[in-house]
Tab-separated table of C-alpha atoms in Angstrom:
chain	number	residue	atom	x	y	z
A	1	UNK	CA	0.042	-0.035	0.116
A	2	UNK	CA	1.360	3.383	-0.890
A	3	UNK	CA	2.083	6.224	1.584
A	4	UNK	CA	-0.592	8.576	2.327
A	5	UNK	CA	-0.685	12.231	3.382
A	6	UNK	CA	-0.871	11.249	6.746
A	7	UNK	CA	2.418	9.463	6.495
A	8	UNK	CA	4.725	11.669	4.571
A	9	UNK	CA	4.660	14.893	2.393
A	10	UNK	CA	5.517	12.884	-0.489
A	11	UNK	CA	2.419	10.744	0.034
A	12	UNK	CA	0.564	13.996	-0.026
A	13	UNK	CA	1.867	14.784	-3.544
A	14	UNK	CA	4.327	17.480	-2.553
A	15	UNK	CA	7.850	17.617	-3.815
A	16	UNK	CA	8.948	16.981	-7.379
A	17	UNK	CA	6.942	13.908	-8.344
A	18	UNK	CA	6.481	12.684	-11.825
A	19	UNK	CA	3.071	13.927	-13.312
A	20	UNK	CA	0.339	11.356	-13.792
A	21	UNK	CA	-0.760	10.359	-17.396
A	22	UNK	CA	-4.197	11.464	-16.906
A	23	UNK	CA	-3.805	14.297	-19.579
A	24	UNK	CA	-3.787	11.455	-22.123
A	25	UNK	CA	-7.694	10.789	-21.297
A	26	UNK	CA	-8.496	14.702	-21.806
A	27	UNK	CA	-10.015	16.207	-25.080
A	28	UNK	CA	-7.762	18.102	-27.103
A	29	UNK	CA	-9.538	21.594	-25.997
A	30	UNK	CA	-10.646	22.160	-22.469
A	31	UNK	CA	-12.702	25.155	-21.654
A	32	UNK	CA	-11.805	25.876	-18.082
A	33	UNK	CA	-14.379	27.084	-15.808
A	34	UNK	CA	-13.598	30.280	-14.098
A	35	UNK	CA	-15.473	31.107	-10.815
A	36	UNK	CA	-14.293	34.561	-11.013
A	37	UNK	CA	-15.866	35.222	-14.405
A	38	UNK	CA	-18.765	37.416	-14.625
A	39	UNK	CA	-20.284	35.119	-17.298
A	40	UNK	CA	-19.945	32.145	-14.920
A	41	UNK	CA	-21.638	33.990	-12.337
A	42	UNK	CA	-24.447	35.248	-14.421
A	43	UNK	CA	-25.233	31.997	-15.884
A	44	UNK	CA	-25.241	30.539	-12.177
A	45	UNK	CA	-27.555	33.201	-11.012
A	46	UNK	CA	-30.569	30.911	-10.345
A	47	UNK	CA	-29.494	30.065	-6.810
A	48	UNK	CA	-29.473	33.655	-5.785
A	49	UNK	CA	-32.793	34.407	-7.375
A	50	UNK	CA	-34.360	31.286	-5.581
A	51	UNK	CA	-33.115	32.654	-2.339
A	52	UNK	CA	-34.648	36.240	-3.095
A	53	UNK	CA	-37.857	35.506	-4.849
A	54	UNK	CA	-38.693	32.002	-3.588
A	55	UNK	CA	-37.549	28.666	-4.701
A	56	UNK	CA	-39.496	26.818	-7.544
A	57	UNK	CA	-37.197	23.563	-7.166
A	58	UNK	CA	-40.163	21.765	-5.135
A	59	UNK	CA	-42.608	22.318	-7.820
A	60	UNK	CA	-40.368	21.494	-10.717
A	61	UNK	CA	-39.139	18.410	-9.106
A	62	UNK	CA	-42.818	17.331	-8.579
A	63	UNK	CA	-43.511	17.731	-12.099
A	64	UNK	CA	-40.434	15.779	-13.156
A	65	UNK	CA	-41.560	12.792	-10.694
A	66	UNK	CA	-45.170	13.033	-12.189
A	67	UNK	CA	-43.584	12.841	-15.716
A	68	UNK	CA	-41.497	9.725	-14.756
A	69	UNK	CA	-44.525	7.811	-13.074
A	70	UNK	CA	-46.432	8.478	-16.122
A	71	UNK	CA	-43.856	6.914	-18.180
A	72	UNK	CA	-43.951	3.760	-16.153
A	73	UNK	CA	-41.101	4.392	-13.445
A	74	UNK	CA	-41.915	2.562	-10.193
A	75	UNK	CA	-44.068	4.251	-7.781
A	76	UNK	CA	-41.922	3.657	-4.888
A	77	UNK	CA	-38.630	4.841	-6.866
A	78	UNK	CA	-36.764	1.731	-5.659
A	79	UNK	CA	-34.218	0.249	-8.083
A	80	UNK	CA	-34.114	-3.263	-7.243
A	81	UNK	CA	-30.667	-4.967	-8.252
A	82	UNK	CA	-29.600	-8.610	-7.888
A	83	UNK	CA	-26.246	-8.055	-6.337
A	84	UNK	CA	-25.135	-10.750	-3.867
A	85	UNK	CA	-24.928	-10.198	-0.203
A	86	UNK	CA	-21.091	-9.372	-0.668
A	87	UNK	CA	-20.389	-6.583	-3.218
A	88	UNK	CA	-18.875	-3.236	-3.743
A	89	UNK	CA	-19.867	0.163	-4.989
A	90	UNK	CA	-17.878	3.634	-5.408
A	91	UNK	CA	-19.132	7.105	-4.437
A	92	UNK	CA	-17.552	10.182	-6.061
A	93	UNK	CA	-18.954	13.652	-5.389
A	94	UNK	CA	-18.893	17.062	-7.097
A	95	UNK	CA	-17.110	15.899	-10.381
A	96	UNK	CA	-17.884	17.625	-13.475
A	97	UNK	CA	-15.656	20.658	-14.295
A	98	UNK	CA	-13.996	18.924	-17.227
A	99	UNK	CA	-10.302	20.134	-16.530
A	100	UNK	CA	-7.137	18.535	-15.072
A	101	UNK	CA	-8.266	18.098	-11.538
A	102	UNK	CA	-11.476	16.171	-12.579
A	103	UNK	CA	-9.421	13.836	-15.128
A	104	UNK	CA	-6.627	13.449	-12.437
A	105	UNK	CA	-9.037	11.292	-10.339
A	106	UNK	CA	-9.926	8.794	-13.129
A	107	UNK	CA	-6.733	6.566	-13.138
A	108	UNK	CA	-6.999	5.959	-9.572
A	109	UNK	CA	-10.670	5.749	-9.558
A	110	UNK	CA	-10.536	2.990	-12.303
A	111	UNK	CA	-7.781	1.236	-10.231
A	112	UNK	CA	-9.652	1.236	-6.924
A	113	UNK	CA	-12.895	0.548	-8.468
A	114	UNK	CA	-12.226	-2.958	-9.825
A	115	UNK	CA	-14.957	-5.509	-9.557
A	116	UNK	CA	-17.382	-2.998	-8.058
A	117	UNK	CA	-21.055	-3.328	-9.031
A	118	UNK	CA	-22.095	0.309	-9.552
A	119	UNK	CA	-21.091	3.797	-8.732
A	120	UNK	CA	-23.142	6.967	-7.395
A	121	UNK	CA	-22.369	10.580	-8.145
A	122	UNK	CA	-23.069	12.400	-5.091
A	123	UNK	CA	-24.266	15.962	-6.243
A	124	UNK	CA	-23.146	18.470	-8.831
A	125	UNK	CA	-22.493	16.069	-11.802
A	126	UNK	CA	-21.932	18.839	-14.318
A	127	UNK	CA	-20.468	22.438	-13.825
A	128	UNK	CA	-21.032	25.336	-14.122
A	129	UNK	CA	-25.064	25.079	-14.656
A	130	UNK	CA	-25.798	21.379	-15.751
A	131	UNK	CA	-25.757	22.089	-19.319
A	132	UNK	CA	-26.683	18.681	-21.386
A	133	UNK	CA	-24.154	19.389	-23.836
A	134	UNK	CA	-21.435	19.621	-21.145
A	135	UNK	CA	-22.115	15.883	-20.404
A	136	UNK	CA	-19.705	14.566	-23.114
A	137	UNK	CA	-16.635	16.020	-21.681
A	138	UNK	CA	-17.533	15.973	-18.254
A	139	UNK	CA	-19.332	12.718	-17.508
A	140	UNK	CA	-19.164	10.230	-20.503
A	141	UNK	CA	-15.574	10.817	-21.443
A	142	UNK	CA	-13.791	10.718	-18.102
A	143	UNK	CA	-16.023	7.574	-17.020
A	144	UNK	CA	-16.114	5.800	-20.293
A	145	UNK	CA	-13.839	2.983	-18.974
A	146	UNK	CA	-15.852	2.413	-15.838
A	147	UNK	CA	-17.568	-0.859	-16.843
A	148	UNK	CA	-20.504	-0.808	-14.431
A	149	UNK	CA	-23.784	1.483	-14.130
A	150	UNK	CA	-23.368	5.066	-12.694
A	151	UNK	CA	-26.329	6.409	-10.720
A	152	UNK	CA	-26.488	10.000	-9.377
A	153	UNK	CA	-28.258	12.513	-7.425
A	154	UNK	CA	-28.381	16.061	-8.362
A	155	UNK	CA	-26.638	19.028	-6.719
A	156	UNK	CA	-27.535	22.681	-6.860
A	157	UNK	CA	-25.438	23.096	-10.193
A	158	UNK	CA	-27.283	20.581	-11.906
A	159	UNK	CA	-30.491	22.562	-11.184
A	160	UNK	CA	-29.324	25.959	-12.523
A	161	UNK	CA	-30.984	24.781	-15.882
A	162	UNK	CA	-34.037	23.234	-14.417
A	163	UNK	CA	-32.301	19.603	-14.215
A	164	UNK	CA	-33.249	19.036	-17.857
A	165	UNK	CA	-29.705	17.707	-18.683
A	166	UNK	CA	-29.583	15.437	-15.538
A	167	UNK	CA	-33.175	13.907	-16.404
A	168	UNK	CA	-32.070	13.180	-20.084
A	169	UNK	CA	-28.846	11.451	-19.057
A	170	UNK	CA	-29.954	9.461	-16.013
A	171	UNK	CA	-33.850	8.979	-16.245
A	172	UNK	CA	-34.336	7.462	-19.554
A	173	UNK	CA	-33.929	10.238	-21.809
A	174	UNK	CA	-37.018	12.175	-19.995
A	175	UNK	CA	-38.319	14.789	-22.455
A	176	UNK	CA	-38.470	18.555	-21.436
A	177	UNK	CA	-41.076	19.827	-19.158
A	178	UNK	CA	-43.801	22.101	-20.638
A	179	UNK	CA	-43.380	25.778	-19.420
A	180	UNK	CA	-45.131	26.284	-16.223
A	181	UNK	CA	-48.120	28.653	-15.882
A	182	UNK	CA	-47.191	32.251	-16.222
A	183	UNK	CA	-47.103	34.103	-12.786
A	184	UNK	CA	-49.145	37.331	-12.220
A	185	UNK	CA	-47.476	40.505	-12.884
A	186	UNK	CA	-45.206	42.120	-10.608
A	187	UNK	CA	-45.328	39.540	-8.163
A	188	UNK	CA	-41.964	37.617	-6.552
A	189	UNK	CA	-42.580	34.819	-8.828
A	190	UNK	CA	-42.720	37.271	-11.974
A	191	UNK	CA	-39.608	38.866	-11.074
A	192	UNK	CA	-38.025	35.543	-10.470
A	193	UNK	CA	-39.267	34.353	-14.128
A	194	UNK	CA	-38.035	37.491	-15.665
A	195	UNK	CA	-34.542	37.178	-14.447
A	196	UNK	CA	-34.379	33.308	-14.546
A	197	UNK	CA	-31.585	31.401	-16.469
A	198	UNK	CA	-32.849	28.855	-19.017
A	199	UNK	CA	-31.037	26.460	-21.143
A	200	UNK	CA	-30.363	27.133	-24.770
A	201	UNK	CA	-33.016	25.863	-27.170
A	202	UNK	CA	-30.300	23.727	-28.860
A	203	UNK	CA	-28.903	22.283	-25.845
A	204	UNK	CA	-28.520	18.611	-25.742
A	205	UNK	CA	-28.356	18.071	-29.524
A	206	UNK	CA	-24.947	16.069	-29.225
A	207	UNK	CA	-26.211	13.955	-26.281
A	208	UNK	CA	-26.693	10.964	-28.697
A	209	UNK	CA	-23.287	11.158	-29.786
A	210	UNK	CA	-21.900	11.535	-26.393
A	211	UNK	CA	-23.754	8.534	-25.082
A	212	UNK	CA	-21.686	6.257	-27.350
A	213	UNK	CA	-18.615	6.734	-24.943
A	214	UNK	CA	-20.834	4.505	-22.515
A	215	UNK	CA	-23.052	2.519	-24.610
A	216	UNK	CA	-22.096	-1.054	-23.300
A	217	UNK	CA	-25.467	-2.748	-21.972
A	218	UNK	CA	-23.434	-3.301	-18.651
A	219	UNK	CA	-22.866	0.421	-18.233
A	220	UNK	CA	-26.523	1.395	-18.289
A	221	UNK	CA	-28.526	2.607	-15.415
A	222	UNK	CA	-32.225	4.081	-15.505
A	223	UNK	CA	-33.186	5.777	-12.347
A	224	UNK	CA	-36.912	6.639	-11.278
A	225	UNK	CA	-36.042	10.381	-10.765
A	226	UNK	CA	-33.803	12.843	-9.139
A	227	UNK	CA	-34.325	10.834	-5.912
A	228	UNK	CA	-34.383	7.166	-5.468
A	229	UNK	CA	-33.502	4.058	-3.378
A	230	UNK	CA	-31.275	1.081	-4.410
A	231	UNK	CA	-31.761	-2.330	-2.875
A	232	UNK	CA	-28.338	-4.091	-3.072
A	233	UNK	CA	-27.283	-7.024	-1.310
A	234	UNK	CA	-28.043	-6.536	2.522
A	235	UNK	CA	-28.530	-2.847	2.226
A	236	UNK	CA	-30.785	-0.100	1.086
A	237	UNK	CA	-28.992	2.912	-0.345
A	238	UNK	CA	-31.226	6.052	-0.514
A	239	UNK	CA	-30.403	9.057	-2.651
A	240	UNK	CA	-32.229	12.420	-1.958
A	241	UNK	CA	-32.275	15.652	-4.050
A	242	UNK	CA	-31.829	18.730	-2.037
A	243	UNK	CA	-32.396	20.992	-5.087
A	244	UNK	CA	-30.962	24.655	-5.088
A	245	UNK	CA	-30.944	25.562	-1.460
A	246	UNK	CA	-30.236	22.381	0.380
A	247	UNK	CA	-33.906	21.447	1.537
A	248	UNK	CA	-36.247	18.903	0.372
A	249	UNK	CA	-40.131	19.251	-0.535
A	250	UNK	CA	-42.842	17.742	1.466
A	251	UNK	CA	-43.495	15.040	-1.127
A	252	UNK	CA	-39.892	13.882	-1.168
A	253	UNK	CA	-40.048	14.223	2.623
A	254	UNK	CA	-43.040	11.791	2.844
A	255	UNK	CA	-41.220	9.408	0.593
A	256	UNK	CA	-38.058	9.395	2.516
A	257	UNK	CA	-40.057	8.473	5.748
A	258	UNK	CA	-41.576	5.561	3.877
A	259	UNK	CA	-38.572	4.256	2.214
A	260	UNK	CA	-36.667	4.467	5.546
A	261	UNK	CA	-38.912	2.220	7.315
A	262	UNK	CA	-37.748	-1.557	8.232
A	263	UNK	CA	-34.965	-3.209	9.564
A	264	UNK	CA	-32.754	-3.183	6.412
A	265	UNK	CA	-29.518	-1.259	7.099
A	266	UNK	CA	-29.417	1.882	5.114
A	267	UNK	CA	-26.855	4.564	3.755
A	268	UNK	CA	-28.013	7.929	2.684
A	269	UNK	CA	-26.469	9.843	-0.174
A	270	UNK	CA	-27.402	13.512	-0.102
A	271	UNK	CA	-26.248	16.586	-2.070
A	272	UNK	CA	-25.942	18.498	1.296
A	273	UNK	CA	-24.154	16.961	4.059
A	274	UNK	CA	-25.707	16.895	7.553
A	275	UNK	CA	-22.397	17.377	9.328
A	276	UNK	CA	-19.845	19.474	7.872
A	277	UNK	CA	-16.987	22.164	8.809
A	278	UNK	CA	-17.594	21.374	12.525
A	279	UNK	CA	-21.229	22.287	12.113
A	280	UNK	CA	-24.654	20.356	12.133
A	281	UNK	CA	-26.955	21.036	9.215
A	282	UNK	CA	-29.891	18.837	9.584
A	283	UNK	CA	-31.548	19.767	6.205
A	284	UNK	CA	-35.114	21.024	6.502
A	285	UNK	CA	-38.101	19.371	5.128
A	286	UNK	CA	-41.000	21.521	3.955
A	287	UNK	CA	-43.757	21.187	6.272
A	288	UNK	CA	-41.656	20.399	9.163
A	289	UNK	CA	-38.964	18.024	10.432
A	290	UNK	CA	-35.560	17.436	9.108
A	291	UNK	CA	-33.570	14.574	7.066
A	292	UNK	CA	-31.385	13.970	10.062
A	293	UNK	CA	-34.476	13.326	12.403
A	294	UNK	CA	-35.404	10.508	9.951
A	295	UNK	CA	-31.477	9.241	9.647
A	296	UNK	CA	-30.956	9.285	13.251
A	297	UNK	CA	-34.210	7.550	14.361
A	298	UNK	CA	-33.146	4.188	15.637
A	299	UNK	CA	-36.216	2.543	14.099
A	300	UNK	CA	-34.750	3.232	10.595
A	301	UNK	CA	-31.339	1.680	10.971
A	302	UNK	CA	-29.188	4.098	8.913
A	303	UNK	CA	-25.386	3.454	9.524
A	304	UNK	CA	-23.996	6.034	7.461
A	305	UNK	CA	-24.892	9.461	5.604
A	306	UNK	CA	-22.833	10.450	2.912
A	307	UNK	CA	-23.007	13.998	1.582
A	308	UNK	CA	-21.402	15.849	-1.536
A	309	UNK	CA	-21.571	19.634	-2.177
A	310	UNK	CA	-18.343	20.452	-0.127
A	311	UNK	CA	-15.276	19.610	-2.198
A	312	UNK	CA	-13.168	17.792	0.249
A	313	UNK	CA	-13.487	14.856	2.884
A	314	UNK	CA	-14.604	14.697	6.191
A	315	UNK	CA	-15.945	12.303	8.612
A	316	UNK	CA	-17.770	12.825	11.734
A	317	UNK	CA	-18.564	9.446	13.773
A	318	UNK	CA	-21.514	10.503	15.852
A	319	UNK	CA	-22.771	8.491	18.868
A	320	UNK	CA	-26.596	8.538	18.926
A	321	UNK	CA	-28.889	8.327	22.127
A	322	UNK	CA	-29.337	4.399	21.810
A	323	UNK	CA	-25.638	3.763	21.725
A	324	UNK	CA	-24.989	3.327	18.076
A	325	UNK	CA	-22.665	5.209	15.984
A	326	UNK	CA	-23.642	6.794	12.803
A	327	UNK	CA	-20.812	7.835	10.414
A	328	UNK	CA	-21.554	11.280	8.909
A	329	UNK	CA	-19.329	11.680	5.698
A	330	UNK	CA	-18.546	14.578	3.401
A	331	UNK	CA	-17.204	13.201	-0.014
A	332	UNK	CA	-17.251	16.237	-2.612
A	333	UNK	CA	-13.655	15.866	-3.902
A	334	UNK	CA	-14.301	14.236	-6.969
A	335	UNK	CA	-13.017	17.003	-9.417
A	336	UNK	CA	-14.293	20.398	-8.741
A	337	UNK	CA	-12.383	23.237	-7.091
A	338	UNK	CA	-10.938	22.384	-3.656
A	339	UNK	CA	-12.862	23.760	-0.577
A	340	UNK	CA	-10.262	24.413	2.169
A	341	UNK	CA	-10.207	22.223	5.159
A	342	UNK	CA	-7.851	24.628	7.156
A	343	UNK	CA	-10.846	26.761	7.813
A	344	UNK	CA	-12.419	23.969	9.723
A	345	UNK	CA	-12.137	25.000	13.618
A	346	UNK	CA	-11.311	22.606	16.186
A	347	UNK	CA	-13.894	19.975	16.059
A	348	UNK	CA	-16.224	19.520	19.333
A	349	UNK	CA	-19.799	18.805	18.104
A	350	UNK	CA	-22.363	15.984	19.024
A	351	UNK	CA	-19.477	14.500	21.282
A	352	UNK	CA	-17.175	14.348	18.091
A	353	UNK	CA	-13.694	15.711	19.008
A	354	UNK	CA	-10.483	16.251	16.965
A	355	UNK	CA	-9.410	12.743	18.038
A	356	UNK	CA	-12.300	11.246	16.304
A	357	UNK	CA	-12.555	13.731	13.340
A	358	UNK	CA	-11.026	12.925	9.917
A	359	UNK	CA	-10.543	15.026	6.903
A	360	UNK	CA	-8.785	15.198	3.488
A	361	UNK	CA	-6.616	17.142	2.717
A	362	UNK	CA	-5.125	17.646	6.047
A	363	UNK	CA	-5.474	21.229	7.465
A	364	UNK	CA	-1.812	21.909	6.963
A	365	UNK	CA	-1.790	20.788	3.346
A	366	UNK	CA	-4.922	22.803	2.762
A	367	UNK	CA	-3.375	25.956	4.056
A	368	UNK	CA	0.022	25.339	2.113
A	369	UNK	CA	-1.814	24.767	-1.062
A	370	UNK	CA	-3.795	28.003	-0.510
A	371	UNK	CA	-0.722	29.892	0.419
A	372	UNK	CA	1.049	28.991	-2.722
A	373	UNK	CA	-2.000	29.741	-4.987
A	374	UNK	CA	-2.510	33.090	-3.589
A	375	UNK	CA	1.101	33.987	-3.693
A	376	UNK	CA	0.919	33.222	-7.318
A	377	UNK	CA	-2.327	35.023	-8.020
A	378	UNK	CA	-1.448	38.087	-6.079
A	379	UNK	CA	2.325	38.120	-7.201
A	380	UNK	CA	3.400	38.074	-3.505
A	381	UNK	CA	4.886	34.700	-3.046
A	382	UNK	CA	7.667	35.725	-0.740
A	383	UNK	CA	4.989	36.855	1.562
A	384	UNK	CA	2.385	34.322	1.036
A	385	UNK	CA	4.076	30.994	0.454
A	386	UNK	CA	4.280	28.568	3.257
A	387	UNK	CA	6.020	25.391	3.309
A	388	UNK	CA	3.942	22.350	4.223
A	389	UNK	CA	6.017	22.032	7.446
A	390	UNK	CA	5.252	25.729	8.350
A	391	UNK	CA	1.627	25.201	7.526
A	392	UNK	CA	1.287	22.093	9.526
A	393	UNK	CA	3.026	23.793	12.618
A	394	UNK	CA	0.796	26.952	12.542
A	395	UNK	CA	-2.359	24.786	12.233
A	396	UNK	CA	-1.262	22.713	15.230
A	397	UNK	CA	-0.645	25.887	17.210
A	398	UNK	CA	-3.802	27.494	16.411
A	399	UNK	CA	-6.034	24.508	17.131
A	400	UNK	CA	-4.237	23.223	19.977
A	401	UNK	CA	-3.600	19.829	18.423
A	402	UNK	CA	-0.831	17.485	17.756
A	403	UNK	CA	0.608	17.099	14.200
A	404	UNK	CA	-1.284	14.445	12.093
A	405	UNK	CA	1.878	13.177	10.494
A	406	UNK	CA	5.230	12.774	11.935
A	407	UNK	CA	6.923	16.169	12.003
A	408	UNK	CA	10.284	16.635	10.426
A	409	UNK	CA	12.921	19.232	11.999
A	410	UNK	CA	11.597	21.839	14.323
A	411	UNK	CA	9.874	24.621	12.394
A	412	UNK	CA	10.095	28.167	13.604
A	413	UNK	CA	6.611	29.850	13.394
A	414	UNK	CA	7.096	33.602	12.640
A	415	UNK	CA	4.796	36.622	12.777
A	416	UNK	CA	4.511	36.293	8.940
A	417	UNK	CA	3.378	32.583	9.074
A	418	UNK	CA	0.775	33.529	11.716
A	419	UNK	CA	-0.351	36.424	9.703
A	420	UNK	CA	-0.687	34.382	6.421
A	421	UNK	CA	-2.518	31.890	8.498
A	422	UNK	CA	-4.987	34.394	9.741
A	423	UNK	CA	-5.380	36.109	6.197
A	424	UNK	CA	-6.140	32.680	4.667
A	425	UNK	CA	-8.999	31.966	7.234
A	426	UNK	CA	-7.357	29.247	9.310
A	427	UNK	CA	-9.388	27.740	12.011
A	428	UNK	CA	-8.975	28.001	15.751
A	429	UNK	CA	-9.790	26.728	19.156
A	430	UNK	CA	-13.550	27.663	20.378
A	431	UNK	CA	-12.303	29.712	23.098
A	432	UNK	CA	-9.867	31.841	21.114
A	433	UNK	CA	-12.343	32.700	18.185
A	434	UNK	CA	-12.679	36.414	17.817
A	435	UNK	CA	-15.251	38.563	16.059
A	436	UNK	CA	-12.487	39.370	13.506
A	437	UNK	CA	-11.555	35.655	12.696
A	438	UNK	CA	-15.160	34.171	12.207
A	439	UNK	CA	-16.163	36.717	9.522
A	440	UNK	CA	-12.747	36.056	7.664
A	441	UNK	CA	-13.414	32.388	7.638
A	442	UNK	CA	-16.890	32.805	6.282
A	443	UNK	CA	-15.721	35.192	3.533
A	444	UNK	CA	-12.668	33.086	2.648
A	445	UNK	CA	-14.840	29.725	2.342
A	446	UNK	CA	-17.599	31.564	0.264
A	447	UNK	CA	-15.613	33.737	-1.913
A	448	UNK	CA	-11.828	32.668	-2.153
A	449	UNK	CA	-12.369	28.875	-2.303
A	450	UNK	CA	-14.131	28.759	-5.771
A	451	UNK	CA	-10.971	30.418	-7.287
A	452	UNK	CA	-8.683	27.523	-5.998
A	453	UNK	CA	-8.783	25.712	-9.239
A	454	UNK	CA	-4.976	25.020	-10.276
A	455	UNK	CA	-3.630	22.912	-13.126
A	456	UNK	CA	-0.529	21.763	-11.095
A	457	UNK	CA	-0.522	18.782	-8.766
A	458	UNK	CA	-1.174	18.264	-5.917
A	459	UNK	CA	-4.893	18.418	-6.436
A	460	UNK	CA	-6.005	16.798	-3.241
A	461	UNK	CA	-9.141	14.995	-4.884
A	462	UNK	CA	-10.745	11.962	-3.406
A	463	UNK	CA	-13.519	9.322	-3.837
A	464	UNK	CA	-14.819	6.385	-1.768
A	465	UNK	CA	-15.167	2.564	-2.188
A	466	UNK	CA	-17.518	0.756	0.019
A	467	UNK	CA	-17.223	-3.145	0.479
A	468	UNK	CA	-20.330	-4.553	1.858
A	469	UNK	CA	-21.034	-7.834	3.477
A	470	UNK	CA	-23.876	-9.143	5.672
A	471	UNK	CA	-21.914	-8.229	8.674
A	472	UNK	CA	-20.373	-4.696	7.879
A	473	UNK	CA	-19.463	-1.958	5.267
A	474	UNK	CA	-15.715	-1.009	4.753
A	475	UNK	CA	-15.582	2.491	3.743
A	476	UNK	CA	-12.329	3.596	2.306
A	477	UNK	CA	-11.532	7.228	1.228
A	478	UNK	CA	-8.754	7.151	-1.548
A	479	UNK	CA	-6.836	10.235	-2.758
A	480	UNK	CA	-5.880	11.315	-6.198
A	481	UNK	CA	-3.087	14.028	-6.298
A	482	UNK	CA	-2.468	14.143	-10.121
A	483	UNK	CA	1.024	12.611	-9.656
A	484	UNK	CA	1.937	9.259	-11.126
A	485	UNK	CA	2.607	7.428	-7.775
A	486	UNK	CA	-1.053	7.979	-6.797
A	487	UNK	CA	-2.283	6.885	-10.053
A	488	UNK	CA	-0.464	3.510	-10.049
A	489	UNK	CA	-1.432	3.037	-6.224
A	490	UNK	CA	-4.124	5.159	-4.891
A	491	UNK	CA	-3.447	5.859	-1.248
A	492	UNK	CA	-6.173	5.204	1.456
A	493	UNK	CA	-6.597	8.477	3.349
A	494	UNK	CA	-9.138	7.141	5.687
A	495	UNK	CA	-10.652	3.783	6.434
A	496	UNK	CA	-13.657	2.700	8.829
A	497	UNK	CA	-15.524	-0.426	9.296
A	498	UNK	CA	-19.188	-0.027	10.036
A	499	UNK	CA	-20.991	-2.831	11.522
A	500	UNK	CA	-24.566	-3.653	10.080
A	501	UNK	CA	-25.786	-5.889	12.844
């Protein structure tokens, strides 16, 4: 087994390692997504409009679900597979920017996914707005060599064009919905419809050609809608659609309560993680209650809840009132820009402490990555750039935690190092947070992280493999750095065995 970032800096991808061969998989021309581009931000405006003028996602989702039911999709939205009691599947989140970081994941993903029954994309299949014609280079091409079916749940970016591209690809080429009834003039809904981003009339005209890249019968997967359940071996995997704003409608909430009943062990896949960045986000259900109320109910027998949307890996083993431990996992590092982990404060939530918490990239690697990035961007390399040893040391000082990997020679933490860590939003201990640091962290996460796309390794991407037996699920987080060594032998950054009985 190769070294991971928890072992050595080289295991994290630092140093002068040989670059991977992933670029051979890429198309000759790549249109890179820039999250600082006004054109991109304007195309992705629907999330902001939904928060200002009301969210139409629930109504649109209901019409998609009704259309699929009329076409013969099962009423309970359950996909019943014939997998044996021992099988494996993959989970990869927030994949589709179509650039170097996404394709850098592919060689290791194909290596680690051998003999798996299927894969699930957990949120944001296509950036920036879920356009159907983007599926060729951002879905079909990168995963053309994966021999098994791929299911998916949509993220907010897949909803920016009304979910049309997603439904055509994953739901049996579902036809476009008819236009909704025009709202009354000068109402909130009228202003929203006036400003709303819609797909081009010609969008999707290249889909038939793109599908040829994954045309084998063994690769085909038809799901009943944007949310679904899969009965596979001894477990039920439930995927929910949290739309534009990270909530679910009443109809989907009622369905979730129904498919969660029974003693079968269950795993939730969601586009909005329930624990993330040291905080609890239970995910509201229209009409009352939360997704986490359902997941944590001992009568429903959930053993894990895996969420995309945040582009890194985090794991929170939460002990419930009945004594069970439920693994809450963030797995959104499948290809899109990297969300920082160094902004995560010292973890102390739901009896989960730093000793229990896991993340990838390590906070020190995240801080070193961003210091180099902004040193280049702002032409202030001498000021901003931190070595991985300096970054790790200042993180340990700020959080009051021991180093994750064995440190090298002693590192002097200077005023410059401390200032750079503060400017880049590094987390701190709860008893040391100030009114200044908390806004810096929020601004950094919301504004600076989306500009973190870089085309030089290490990329700090990740994906999951889950090996299921009647007794347990073995969950492993694999890393993809963009370097050749990690392509040949993807390192395991975290591993946990989850009992089913």
